[in-house]
Structure formats: structure tokens, C-alpha cells
Short mmCIF file of C-alpha atoms and ligand atoms in Angstrom, two decimals:
data_model
loop_
_atom_site.label_atom_id
_atom_site.label_comp_id
_atom_site.label_asym_id
_atom_site.label_seq_id
_atom_site.Cartn_x
_atom_site.Cartn_y
_atom_site.Cartn_z
CA UNK N 1 -25.74 -31.20 0.70
CA UNK N 2 -22.84 -28.98 2.66
CA UNK N 3 -22.83 -25.45 2.72
CA UNK N 4 -20.44 -23.22 0.55
CA UNK N 5 -18.96 -20.60 2.62
CA UNK N 6 -16.31 -17.98 2.29
CA UNK N 7 -12.82 -18.49 4.19
CA UNK N 8 -13.40 -15.23 6.03
CA UNK N 9 -16.41 -16.74 7.69
CA UNK N 10 -14.08 -19.97 8.78
CA UNK N 11 -11.73 -17.57 10.19
CA UNK N 12 -14.46 -15.78 12.27
CA UNK N 13 -15.06 -18.95 13.90
CA UNK N 14 -18.53 -19.67 12.51
CA UNK N 15 -17.85 -23.13 11.41
CA UNK N 16 -15.69 -25.16 13.65
CA UNK N 17 -16.26 -28.69 13.66
CA UNK N 18 -18.53 -28.63 10.53
CA UNK N 19 -18.20 -30.04 7.14
CA UNK N 20 -18.48 -27.16 4.57
CA UNK N 21 -17.40 -26.44 0.97
CA UNK N 22 -14.84 -23.62 0.03
CA UNK N 23 -14.16 -22.52 -3.59
CA UNK N 24 -11.11 -20.56 -4.36
CA UNK N 25 -7.70 -20.43 -5.81
CA UNK N 26 -4.35 -22.17 -5.02
CA UNK N 27 -1.97 -19.82 -3.38
CA UNK N 28 0.68 -22.40 -2.45
CA UNK N 29 0.86 -26.21 -2.35
CA UNK N 30 3.55 -28.68 -0.74
CA UNK N 31 3.67 -32.00 0.37
CA UNK N 32 4.52 -35.76 -0.17
CA UNK N 33 2.96 -38.57 -2.27
CA UNK N 34 0.84 -39.22 0.69
CA UNK N 35 -0.33 -35.92 1.99
CA UNK N 36 -0.65 -32.40 0.44
CA UNK N 37 -0.96 -28.96 2.28
CA UNK N 38 -2.83 -26.44 0.01
CA UNK N 39 -3.27 -23.01 0.74
CA UNK N 40 -6.39 -21.82 -0.64
CA UNK N 41 -7.36 -18.11 -1.11
CA UNK N 42 -10.69 -16.72 -1.82
CA UNK N 43 -11.78 -12.63 -1.62
CA UNK N 44 -11.98 -13.07 2.07
CA UNK N 45 -9.02 -14.95 3.17
CA UNK N 46 -6.67 -17.74 3.21
CA UNK N 47 -6.65 -21.05 4.83
CA UNK N 48 -4.57 -24.20 4.84
CA UNK N 49 -6.32 -27.42 3.51
CA UNK N 50 -4.78 -30.83 4.46
CA UNK N 51 -5.49 -33.27 1.76
CA UNK N 52 -4.57 -36.86 2.52
CA UNK N 53 -4.55 -39.55 -0.50
CA UNK N 54 -6.48 -41.94 1.85
CA UNK N 55 -9.28 -39.63 2.39
CA UNK N 56 -9.92 -38.37 -1.09
CA UNK N 57 -8.80 -41.16 -3.42
CA UNK N 58 -5.74 -41.79 -5.80
CA UNK N 59 -7.29 -40.19 -8.72
CA UNK N 60 -8.35 -36.78 -6.95
CA UNK N 61 -4.95 -36.81 -5.10
CA UNK N 62 -3.12 -37.09 -8.42
CA UNK N 63 -5.07 -34.08 -9.72
CA UNK N 64 -4.49 -32.05 -6.66
CA UNK N 65 -0.61 -32.73 -6.83
CA UNK N 66 -0.80 -31.55 -10.46
CA UNK N 67 -2.72 -28.29 -9.46
CA UNK N 68 -0.40 -25.35 -9.92
CA UNK N 69 -0.56 -22.09 -8.17
CA UNK N 70 -3.87 -20.05 -9.22
CA UNK N 71 -5.65 -23.06 -10.34
CA UNK N 72 -9.23 -22.89 -9.08
CA UNK N 73 -10.93 -25.48 -6.96
CA UNK N 74 -13.59 -26.58 -4.97
CA UNK N 75 -12.87 -28.54 -1.83
CA UNK N 76 -15.28 -30.11 0.86
CA UNK N 77 -14.10 -31.03 4.34
CA UNK N 78 -14.03 -30.61 8.02
CA UNK N 79 -13.12 -27.16 9.63
CA UNK N 80 -10.67 -27.71 12.65
CA UNK N 81 -9.91 -24.71 15.08
CA UNK N 82 -6.06 -25.04 15.31
CA UNK N 83 -4.01 -22.36 17.28
CA UNK N 84 -1.00 -23.15 15.03
CA UNK N 85 -2.63 -22.81 11.86
CA UNK N 86 -2.41 -19.43 10.06
CA UNK N 87 -5.71 -17.65 10.63
CA UNK N 88 -6.16 -20.33 13.83
CA UNK N 89 -8.13 -22.70 11.39
CA UNK N 90 -7.35 -25.18 8.99
CA UNK N 91 -9.62 -27.68 6.85
CA UNK N 92 -9.33 -31.37 6.25
CA UNK N 93 -10.38 -32.36 2.95
CA UNK N 94 -12.78 -35.10 2.11
CA UNK N 95 -13.16 -34.39 -1.67
CA UNK N 96 -11.85 -31.94 -4.31
CA UNK N 97 -12.61 -30.72 -7.71
CA UNK N 98 -10.31 -29.03 -9.88
CA UNK N 99 -12.45 -26.34 -11.68
CA UNK N 100 -9.83 -24.50 -13.64
CA UNK N 101 -6.34 -25.78 -14.15
CA UNK N 102 -2.99 -24.18 -14.97
CA UNK N 103 -1.14 -25.57 -17.98
CA UNK N 104 2.26 -26.37 -16.60
CA UNK N 105 3.93 -25.05 -19.77
CA UNK N 106 3.01 -21.46 -18.65
CA UNK N 107 2.57 -21.63 -15.09
CA UNK N 108 1.43 -18.26 -13.21
CA UNK N 109 4.07 -15.58 -14.26
CA UNK N 110 4.47 -13.63 -11.12
CA UNK N 111 6.99 -15.04 -8.95
CA UNK N 112 9.88 -13.71 -6.72
CA UNK N 113 12.34 -14.90 -9.32
CA UNK N 114 10.47 -13.57 -12.41
CA UNK N 115 10.38 -10.11 -10.54
CA UNK N 116 14.18 -10.18 -9.86
CA UNK N 117 15.17 -11.23 -13.17
CA UNK N 118 12.46 -8.74 -15.24
CA UNK N 119 14.51 -6.82 -17.82
CA UNK N 120 12.57 -3.56 -17.34
CA UNK N 121 12.70 -3.89 -13.34
CA UNK N 122 9.81 -5.23 -10.88
CA UNK N 123 7.66 -2.36 -11.24
CA UNK N 124 7.20 -2.35 -15.06
CA UNK N 125 7.03 -6.24 -14.76
CA UNK N 126 4.01 -6.15 -12.37
CA UNK N 127 2.41 -3.41 -14.59
CA UNK N 128 2.82 -5.58 -17.62
CA UNK N 129 1.20 -8.38 -15.53
CA UNK N 130 -1.36 -6.14 -13.95
CA UNK N 131 -4.37 -8.26 -14.85
CA UNK N 132 -2.89 -11.04 -12.86
CA UNK N 133 -1.17 -8.99 -10.22
CA UNK N 134 -4.82 -8.08 -9.19
CA UNK N 135 -4.94 -11.19 -7.26
CA UNK N 136 -2.27 -10.57 -4.81
CA UNK N 137 -3.07 -9.95 -1.42
CA UNK N 138 -1.95 -6.49 -1.41
CA UNK N 139 -3.82 -5.45 -4.48
CA UNK N 140 -6.96 -7.37 -2.96
CA UNK N 141 -6.68 -5.19 -0.09
CA UNK N 142 -6.18 -1.98 -2.03
CA UNK N 143 -9.20 -2.85 -4.16
CA UNK N 144 -11.29 -3.48 -1.07
CA UNK N 145 -10.28 -0.20 0.55
CA UNK N 146 -10.93 1.57 -2.70
CA UNK N 147 -14.52 0.36 -2.63
CA UNK N 148 -15.01 1.70 0.77
CA UNK N 149 -13.50 5.02 -0.15
CA UNK N 150 -16.15 5.30 -3.14
CA UNK N 151 -18.98 4.21 -0.57
CA UNK N 152 -17.93 6.68 1.72
CA UNK N 153 -18.15 9.67 -0.56
CA UNK N 154 -21.69 8.25 -1.91
CA UNK N 155 -22.93 8.17 1.40
CA UNK N 156 -21.51 11.41 2.73
CA UNK N 157 -23.55 13.50 0.02
CA UNK N 158 -26.78 11.24 -0.09
CA UNK N 159 -27.00 11.48 3.54
CA UNK N 160 -27.04 15.27 3.06
CA UNK N 161 -29.71 15.13 0.27
CA UNK N 162 -27.16 15.85 -2.59
CA UNK N 163 -28.42 14.71 -6.05
CA UNK N 164 -26.09 12.60 -8.06
CA UNK N 165 -25.37 14.11 -11.38
CA UNK N 166 -23.73 13.16 -14.54
CA UNK N 167 -21.87 15.47 -17.05
CA UNK N 168 -20.60 14.74 -20.71
CA UNK N 169 -17.13 13.37 -21.13
CA UNK N 170 -16.59 14.81 -24.44
CA UNK N 171 -16.29 18.71 -24.12
CA UNK N 172 -15.37 21.58 -26.41
CA UNK N 173 -13.50 23.73 -23.75
CA UNK N 174 -11.01 23.61 -21.01
CA UNK N 175 -11.98 23.81 -17.43
CA UNK N 176 -8.34 23.59 -15.85
CA UNK N 177 -6.29 25.17 -18.71
CA UNK N 178 -5.33 24.11 -22.17
CA UNK N 179 -2.02 22.49 -21.32
CA UNK N 180 -3.43 19.17 -19.87
CA UNK N 181 -6.28 18.81 -22.70
CA UNK N 182 -6.62 15.48 -24.46
CA UNK N 183 -7.78 16.18 -28.00
CA UNK N 184 -10.35 13.82 -29.48
CA UNK N 185 -9.64 13.29 -33.36
CA UNK N 186 -12.96 11.84 -34.11
CA UNK N 187 -15.02 15.15 -34.25
CA UNK N 188 -13.51 17.45 -36.85
CA UNK N 189 -15.70 16.69 -40.05
CA UNK N 190 -15.42 17.81 -43.71
CA UNK N 191 -17.72 20.55 -43.13
CA UNK N 192 -16.29 21.42 -39.87
CA UNK N 193 -12.46 20.73 -39.97
CA UNK N 194 -11.56 23.12 -37.12
CA UNK N 195 -14.06 21.63 -34.63
CA UNK N 196 -12.05 20.79 -31.21
CA UNK N 197 -13.43 18.22 -28.73
CA UNK N 198 -11.53 17.00 -25.67
CA UNK N 199 -11.96 14.71 -22.95
CA UNK N 200 -13.40 16.33 -19.94
CA UNK N 201 -10.84 17.60 -17.21
CA UNK N 202 -13.68 18.12 -14.70
CA UNK N 203 -17.57 17.86 -14.18
CA UNK N 204 -17.73 21.47 -12.89
CA UNK N 205 -18.84 23.69 -15.68
CA UNK N 206 -21.71 21.39 -16.63
CA UNK N 207 -22.50 20.95 -12.94
CA UNK N 208 -22.91 24.67 -12.61
CA UNK N 209 -25.35 24.61 -15.27
CA UNK N 210 -27.61 22.36 -13.17
CA UNK N 211 -26.87 24.02 -9.88
CA UNK N 212 -29.98 26.11 -10.32
CA UNK N 213 -32.21 23.03 -10.85
CA UNK N 214 -30.56 20.70 -8.04
CA UNK N 215 -28.93 23.36 -5.57
CA UNK N 216 -26.92 20.31 -4.03
CA UNK N 217 -25.11 17.83 -6.50
CA UNK N 218 -22.00 15.53 -6.72
CA UNK N 219 -20.49 13.05 -8.91
CA UNK N 220 -17.76 10.15 -8.86
CA UNK N 221 -16.56 10.23 -12.53
CA UNK N 222 -13.41 9.83 -14.40
CA UNK N 223 -11.50 12.99 -15.54
CA UNK N 224 -8.65 13.10 -17.86
CA UNK N 225 -5.42 15.02 -18.06
CA UNK N 226 -2.40 15.11 -20.52
CA UNK N 227 -0.23 15.72 -17.74
CA UNK N 228 3.40 16.40 -18.39
CA UNK N 229 4.60 15.69 -14.89
CA UNK N 230 4.97 11.99 -14.06
CA UNK N 231 4.88 11.81 -10.39
CA UNK N 232 3.73 9.62 -7.71
CA UNK N 233 0.18 11.31 -7.58
CA UNK N 234 -0.61 12.01 -11.35
CA UNK N 235 -2.36 9.85 -13.71
CA UNK N 236 -3.94 10.72 -17.01
CA UNK N 237 -7.35 8.98 -16.18
CA UNK N 238 -8.35 9.56 -12.64
CA UNK N 239 -11.57 9.40 -10.50
CA UNK N 240 -12.85 12.65 -9.55
CA UNK N 241 -15.58 13.35 -6.73
CA UNK N 242 -16.92 16.84 -7.35
CA UNK N 243 -19.66 18.61 -5.88
CA UNK N 244 -21.39 21.93 -6.31
CA UNK N 245 -23.66 23.95 -4.04
CA UNK N 246 -25.97 26.79 -4.60
CA UNK N 247 -25.65 29.86 -2.13
CA UNK N 248 -22.64 28.46 -0.60
CA UNK N 249 -19.47 30.38 0.65
CA UNK N 250 -15.78 29.39 0.52
CA UNK N 251 -15.93 28.31 3.99
CA UNK N 252 -19.14 26.26 3.83
CA UNK N 253 -17.63 24.21 0.91
CA UNK N 254 -14.59 23.71 2.90
CA UNK N 255 -16.56 22.17 5.58
CA UNK N 256 -17.99 19.66 3.14
CA UNK N 257 -14.47 18.98 1.92
CA UNK N 258 -13.43 18.14 5.73
CA UNK N 259 -16.65 16.36 6.21
CA UNK N 260 -16.00 14.09 3.05
CA UNK N 261 -12.39 13.30 3.77
CA UNK N 262 -13.05 12.61 7.64
CA UNK N 263 -15.98 10.28 6.65
CA UNK N 264 -13.61 8.34 4.35
CA UNK N 265 -11.15 7.98 7.21
CA UNK N 266 -13.60 6.95 9.78
CA UNK N 267 -15.24 4.37 7.18
CA UNK N 268 -11.89 2.93 6.39
CA UNK N 269 -10.95 2.66 10.15
CA UNK N 270 -14.49 0.94 10.98
CA UNK N 271 -14.59 -1.44 8.09
CA UNK N 272 -11.07 -2.05 6.62
CA UNK N 273 -8.74 -2.14 9.71
CA UNK N 274 -7.55 -5.45 8.79
CA UNK N 275 -6.74 -4.54 5.32
CA UNK N 276 -4.91 -1.07 6.49
CA UNK N 277 -2.88 -3.28 9.07
CA UNK N 278 -2.12 -5.93 6.47
CA UNK N 279 -0.30 -3.36 4.26
CA UNK N 280 1.36 -1.78 7.31
CA UNK N 281 -0.66 1.21 7.93
CA UNK N 282 -0.62 2.99 11.40
CA UNK N 283 -4.33 2.97 12.47
CA UNK N 284 -3.70 5.97 14.93
CA UNK N 285 -2.96 8.12 12.01
CA UNK N 286 -6.12 7.21 10.23
CA UNK N 287 -7.84 7.92 13.44
CA UNK N 288 -6.38 11.22 13.68
CA UNK N 289 -7.51 12.11 10.34
CA UNK N 290 -11.07 11.12 11.05
CA UNK N 291 -11.39 12.83 14.41
CA UNK N 292 -9.20 15.89 14.27
CA UNK N 293 -10.30 19.36 12.64
CA UNK N 294 -8.48 20.56 9.64
CA UNK N 295 -6.73 24.03 10.13
CA UNK N 296 -7.29 26.75 7.28
CA UNK N 297 -4.37 29.10 6.52
CA UNK N 298 -3.91 31.58 3.64
CA UNK N 299 -1.59 31.07 0.77
CA UNK N 300 0.53 33.98 1.55
CA UNK N 301 1.39 32.40 5.16
CA UNK N 302 2.27 29.07 3.25
CA UNK N 303 4.53 30.91 0.94
CA UNK N 304 6.30 32.78 3.60
CA UNK N 305 6.64 29.27 5.53
CA UNK N 306 8.21 27.89 2.65
CA UNK N 307 10.61 30.71 2.18
CA UNK N 308 11.45 30.78 5.75
CA UNK N 309 12.22 27.03 5.07
CA UNK N 310 14.77 27.98 2.18
CA UNK N 311 12.47 26.90 -0.56
CA UNK N 312 12.60 28.86 -3.68
CA UNK N 313 9.00 30.02 -4.17
CA UNK N 314 7.61 33.37 -5.67
CA UNK N 315 4.17 34.80 -4.65
CA UNK N 316 1.77 34.14 -7.54
CA UNK N 317 3.04 30.73 -8.44
CA UNK N 318 0.62 27.77 -7.99
CA UNK N 319 2.17 25.53 -5.63
CA UNK N 320 3.35 22.37 -7.42
CA UNK N 321 4.20 18.90 -5.79
CA UNK N 322 7.80 19.63 -5.03
CA UNK N 323 6.55 22.52 -2.64
CA UNK N 324 3.73 21.03 -1.29
CA UNK N 325 5.72 17.86 -0.32
CA UNK N 326 7.98 20.26 1.85
CA UNK N 327 5.17 22.32 3.28
CA UNK N 328 3.08 18.99 4.35
CA UNK N 329 5.88 17.10 5.49
CA UNK N 330 5.54 18.28 9.30
CA UNK N 331 1.64 18.70 9.02
CA UNK N 332 -0.25 16.31 11.67
CA UNK N 333 -3.49 16.56 9.54
CA UNK N 334 -4.83 17.91 6.16
CA UNK N 335 -4.65 21.69 6.07
CA UNK N 336 -6.72 24.00 3.75
CA UNK N 337 -4.90 26.62 1.78
CA UNK N 338 -7.13 29.77 1.00
CA UNK N 339 -6.77 32.96 -0.90
CA UNK N 340 -4.49 31.94 -3.92
CA UNK N 341 -3.38 34.90 -6.06
CA UNK N 342 -6.01 35.28 -8.87
CA UNK N 343 -3.04 34.69 -11.52
CA UNK N 344 -2.31 31.52 -10.25
CA UNK N 345 -5.89 30.11 -10.74
CA UNK N 346 -8.43 29.77 -14.05
CA UNK N 347 -11.32 32.27 -14.81
CA UNK N 348 -14.01 30.40 -13.00
CA UNK N 349 -12.57 31.23 -9.54
CA UNK N 350 -14.28 34.02 -7.69
CA UNK N 351 -12.20 37.26 -7.14
CA UNK N 352 -12.39 38.23 -3.44
CA UNK N 353 -14.32 41.51 -3.45
CA UNK N 354 -12.23 42.60 -0.43
CA UNK N 355 -8.89 42.05 -1.98
CA UNK N 356 -8.99 41.79 -5.77
CA UNK N 357 -5.55 40.17 -6.20
CA UNK N 358 -6.92 36.99 -4.58
CA UNK N 359 -9.56 34.64 -5.25
CA UNK N 360 -11.95 32.87 -2.94
CA UNK N 361 -10.67 29.42 -3.28
CA UNK N 362 -9.07 26.59 -1.35
CA UNK N 363 -6.72 23.59 -1.76
CA UNK N 364 -6.87 20.59 0.92
CA UNK N 365 -3.16 19.57 1.33
CA UNK N 366 -2.68 16.07 2.71
CA UNK N 367 0.09 15.47 5.32
CA UNK N 368 3.06 13.07 5.31
CA UNK N 369 4.45 14.96 2.24
CA UNK N 370 1.49 14.09 0.23
CA UNK N 371 -0.08 17.57 -0.76
CA UNK N 372 -3.09 18.45 -2.76
CA UNK N 373 -6.11 16.19 -2.63
CA UNK N 374 -8.87 18.66 -3.17
CA UNK N 375 -9.23 21.82 -5.25
CA UNK N 376 -12.37 24.08 -4.90
CA UNK N 377 -13.73 27.52 -4.00
CA UNK N 378 -16.25 29.98 -5.07
CA UNK N 379 -17.25 30.45 -8.49
CA UNK N 380 -17.29 33.86 -10.57
CA UNK N 381 -21.19 34.29 -10.65
CA UNK N 382 -22.01 37.48 -11.94
CA UNK N 383 -22.09 37.75 -15.84
CA UNK N 384 -20.20 40.91 -16.15
CA UNK N 385 -17.56 39.67 -13.84
CA UNK N 386 -17.30 36.49 -15.63
CA UNK N 387 -17.06 38.02 -19.06
CA UNK N 388 -14.26 40.30 -17.89
CA UNK N 389 -12.39 37.26 -16.41
CA UNK N 390 -12.58 35.31 -19.94
CA UNK N 391 -11.24 38.50 -21.83
CA UNK N 392 -8.42 38.91 -18.99
CA UNK N 393 -7.32 35.42 -19.64
CA UNK N 394 -7.75 35.81 -23.59
CA UNK N 395 -10.29 32.75 -23.72
CA UNK N 396 -12.36 32.34 -26.92
CA UNK N 397 -15.99 32.75 -25.28
CA UNK N 398 -17.82 30.57 -27.96
CA UNK N 399 -17.26 27.08 -26.27
CA UNK N 400 -18.62 28.73 -22.84
CA UNK N 401 -21.65 30.52 -23.98
CA UNK N 402 -23.62 27.91 -22.14
CA UNK N 403 -21.70 28.53 -18.75
CA UNK N 404 -22.18 32.43 -19.48
CA UNK N 405 -26.10 31.65 -19.79
CA UNK N 406 -26.15 30.19 -16.55
CA UNK N 407 -25.17 33.66 -15.07
CA UNK N 408 -27.57 35.60 -17.31
CA UNK N 409 -30.78 33.89 -15.81
CA UNK N 410 -30.68 34.41 -12.11
CA UNK N 411 -27.09 33.90 -11.34
CA UNK N 412 -26.34 33.03 -7.61
CA UNK N 413 -23.43 32.68 -5.61
CA UNK N 414 -22.18 29.27 -5.60
CA UNK N 415 -19.33 26.86 -5.49
CA UNK N 416 -17.80 23.38 -5.06
CA UNK N 417 -14.43 21.31 -5.04
CA UNK N 418 -13.16 18.33 -6.86
CA UNK N 419 -11.37 15.75 -4.72
CA UNK N 420 -8.88 13.34 -6.46
CA UNK N 421 -10.30 9.84 -5.29
CA UNK N 422 -7.12 7.83 -6.19
CA UNK N 423 -5.13 10.46 -4.47
CA UNK N 424 -7.12 10.12 -1.21
CA UNK N 425 -6.83 6.34 -1.53
CA UNK N 426 -2.93 6.51 -2.03
CA UNK N 427 -2.38 9.05 0.68
CA UNK N 428 -4.75 7.21 3.31
CA UNK N 429 -3.23 3.64 2.58
CA UNK N 430 0.23 4.98 2.54
CA UNK N 431 0.99 3.60 -0.97
CA UNK N 432 4.12 4.72 -2.59
CA UNK N 433 2.65 5.53 -5.65
CA UNK N 434 -1.00 6.38 -7.15
CA UNK N 435 -0.64 3.43 -9.49
CA UNK N 436 -1.15 1.21 -6.38
CA UNK N 437 -4.59 2.11 -5.73
CA UNK N 438 -6.38 1.82 -8.98
CA UNK N 439 -6.74 -1.58 -10.86
CA UNK N 440 -5.24 -0.46 -14.24
CA UNK N 441 -3.53 2.90 -14.18
CA UNK N 442 -3.15 5.10 -16.81
CA UNK N 443 -0.19 7.42 -16.94
CA UNK N 444 1.68 9.23 -19.99
CA UNK N 445 3.26 5.94 -21.02
CA UNK N 446 0.81 3.46 -20.17
CA UNK N 447 -2.55 2.20 -21.64
CA UNK N 448 -2.25 -1.54 -21.43
CA UNK N 449 -3.07 -4.04 -20.15
O1 4AD P 1 -7.66 21.05 -8.55
P1 4AD P 1 -8.03 20.67 -9.81
O2 4AD P 1 -7.53 20.69 -11.19
O3 4AD P 1 -9.66 21.26 -9.72
C1 4AD P 1 -10.62 21.02 -10.57
O4 4AD P 1 -10.54 20.19 -11.53
C2 4AD P 1 -11.86 21.73 -10.24
N1 4AD P 1 -12.68 21.92 -11.55
C3 4AD P 1 -12.62 21.02 -9.36
C4 4AD P 1 -14.07 21.42 -8.95
O5 4AD P 1 -14.01 22.76 -8.48
N2 4AD P 1 -15.24 20.91 -9.14
O6 4AD P 1 -8.37 19.00 -9.59
C5 4AD P 1 -9.28 18.60 -8.26
C6 4AD P 1 -8.59 17.57 -7.74
C7 4AD P 1 -6.99 17.60 -7.36
O7 4AD P 1 -7.04 18.36 -6.07
C8 4AD P 1 -6.49 16.25 -7.23
O8 4AD P 1 -6.90 15.68 -6.00
C9 4AD P 1 -7.24 15.55 -8.48
O9 4AD P 1 -8.41 16.32 -8.80
N3 4AD P 1 -6.26 15.49 -9.63
C10 4AD P 1 -5.57 14.33 -9.96
N4 4AD P 1 -5.69 13.20 -9.42
C11 4AD P 1 -4.86 12.29 -10.19
N5 4AD P 1 -4.19 12.60 -11.32
C12 4AD P 1 -4.26 13.68 -12.00
N6 4AD P 1 -3.62 14.04 -13.02
C13 4AD P 1 -4.98 14.75 -11.40
N7 4AD P 1 -5.22 16.05 -11.58
C14 4AD P 1 -6.05 16.65 -10.57
MG1 MG P 2 -5.72 21.95 -8.16
#
């Protein structure tokens, strides 16, 4: 029995001069009636296989000739180190089995010419064919890097003894304001026709309920936002890494934000440099994001800087994408903005006891014109203050009684943050659009495939 191996191990030089079996998909195929050159891909790489009629027999050879792009095959043969070959190796086939064929009446639809001819343009064409586009080398690299990012987040928090904790996705109240809430029509009943239920915007409020039990907790879960803005960094369903810590100050929480982002950059560099380079990313940038500290500046300073650059921004506004883009264009590493005006942020942000028009919060803004990747800060933790903040906002307290209760029984200073995982992936990979880094992106217009 010959050993079945991955193409990546061939490219690593582990099987030179040996007979092995490879399993994968046809990326390209060309040749004559006597010899075919089949470029095979699997999840780890590509290799050219030389297939001669004399070596595999007439019947198999005809099958190989008919094997269209994306047919799946098993192929046995000898591995030769060959400097001229792509990746430095090739296989000389001794036998081939076609496992899953492709019907010539509907060949693999993603081709250069089909992309050019597509009615709605290349981007929409590739989104319509997302289920097949996932197999391209660019998407494969993106998905592998995404997996590394998820792993880095889990490892960062677990190494510090955080408990992974899950919150419900159906909720009765907003966390991040009413304008981006998705209402779920299932829940109103005859008896209770007025009942409002939404998809969660954030794990945070339910994490705060568990804070007195666990003290250090985190999650990576989907959050949902009915975003009005269609930008290169907004999805309607995104993956949200959130954390909550008892007794923590804004500064301590920022250190965790910096720690986790630097850990992500460093893990990508260590484990995915090939993929980063394959999509044209400068590794020196990633190394800088892994190694350099992230400066902290106050919101007021950012507004003054923007005004100095001629940007039309007023004190008191939350900074949207257009403003963050300008601000971060010249940043060399991510920067924290702290102390936003109270009027720009929801009730749960703790008012700065030293200066009541600010809250003790932070956003982490990524460089290269990317903007916000983290939002967090200290929470309004005294019951009286929370009730006052809800009243000030005019928010109905009924949906938040559980949240108020967490303050009524031994409230303590605490806080946390939320990190947009897809945003971090898209910034660090240098993707043009957040859609590029998630397998099946959901935005305001697309829910299929
Ligand atoms: O700043 P946000 O709205 O903060 C919260 O949700 C807090 N409750 C988090 C917390 O303190 N536990 O969202 C946090 C992050 C943003 O910085 C951004 O990276 C990401 O979530 N995010 C989105 N990512 C993709 N598409 C969207 N529509 C996003 N909205 C927010
Ligand atoms: Mg935010």
C-alpha cells in the first residue's frame, strides 16, 4: 500500500523519490493524446502531475483527458524534485482514479471570461457563486488565516484563565441603540401581540450578568446589526469577540485589547506568512502590529486633529467611517481613542467621575485608513447611576431589569470590549472589503447562497 499524503508535504521535500498517493481536485489540465499535465490542488498546495498514456493505460488516460477543472481524483505516482517545476516538485503518475467527475454540459462556472461577461459585474458574479469561489487559492488562504485569527483569540483569553461563556441570541432589548436592531416576527403571540424580540447586537449585557460568577469571561459569537451604511467594513451578521472583566479599569481593558490584537498579528506571522505573501501582504507591517505598543489619545485630540486637517467634524459626534479613515491614514500602528463625549455613547458607558461630559471608554482604530476594530470601556456599575442614565436616554427599563439587578446585588467596577473579528481579518490581510474574509457574507442585500 502506498501512503496517502498532502501536497504540502511533497513541497516540503518529505517524499522525494518515493511513490505516494495524492487526493485532490484538478486545477488545470493540458497536453496531447499521449501525455497530459494535470495540475492538482488540495487544501495544502498545488503540484503538476505528468500523466503518460504508456504508464497508466488507454482507458485511464481517456478518463484523465475528460476530467474537467474541479474533477476530484486520486493519483498515485513517483515524486521527483525538479527545480523547474512550480513548488520545486512534480509527480509522475502510475495510476489515476476519477472520484467525482464534472459534467461537460455545465463545466466549472468561474472562469476569466465568465467574470468579464457577467451582467452584474465581477464582484456580484463571484458572490453569486460564493459556494464555488471558496475553492480558489485566494479564498483558501483567507479562510486559513481566519482560522488562525480565531485560534489566537481563544488562546489569548484561555492562557489568562478567562472562561468561555455563551449568551442568548434572541433578546428583548438593544445594547447598541435601536436603529440597527433586527426584529424577529416569531415571538409576538395572540396573548402578547406587543412583545418585541430582536437578534442580539452584542453578548455584553448577558456577560455582565455572569461577571460576578466568573470574573473573567469571553466569547466569539455572531452579532447582528441592521446596518444602514454599506461600507467595506459593515456586515449584517458578523463575528464578535467580546470580553468582560470584574474590577477592571479602562486602562486595564485596553491592555487586553492591545494584547489580543498583537497576539493575532504575531500568530499570523508565525503560522501564515506563506498565505499572507500569497495575497500580496507586506510582512513587515504585520510584524510592526505584533511588536509595537499601541498609543492612546483622547477623543478631543482626535477631533482637533481632524479639524486641523480640514475635516468637517463637531465635538459630540461619534466618529463614523469617513472620519476614521482620514484620521488613521497616517497611523503606523493601531491607536486607542478614549474619553468620548457621553452624548455619543449608550447608557452602559461609565461617566468619568472627574469630568462628567465624558465616558471612560475606548475605541481601537486600525491604521492604513481602516478605523474601528474594537469598542469597549468601563460600565456604569452603580445602580443609581444606571437608572439615571436609562432615564436620561428615555429607555424603557422593563427589558433591562435583569441588568439593573446585577447592580443591586454587590455591583463592582468592571468593563470589557468587543472586537470585530471579520474587521480584524480584513485589516490584517489587506482585503479590499470585509466580504472577502468571511465564507458567506451577509450584508443589507445578500442572504444567499
Ligand atoms: O463598538 P460596538 O458596537 O460595541 C459593542 O457592541 C459593545 N457592546 C462591545 C463590548 O463592549 N462588549 O461593536 C464592537 C465591534 C466594533 O468595534 C467593530 O469592530 C465590530 O464590533 N462591529 C462590526 N463588524 C462588522 N460589521 C458590523 N456591522 C459591525 N458592527 C460592529
Ligand atoms: Mg463602536
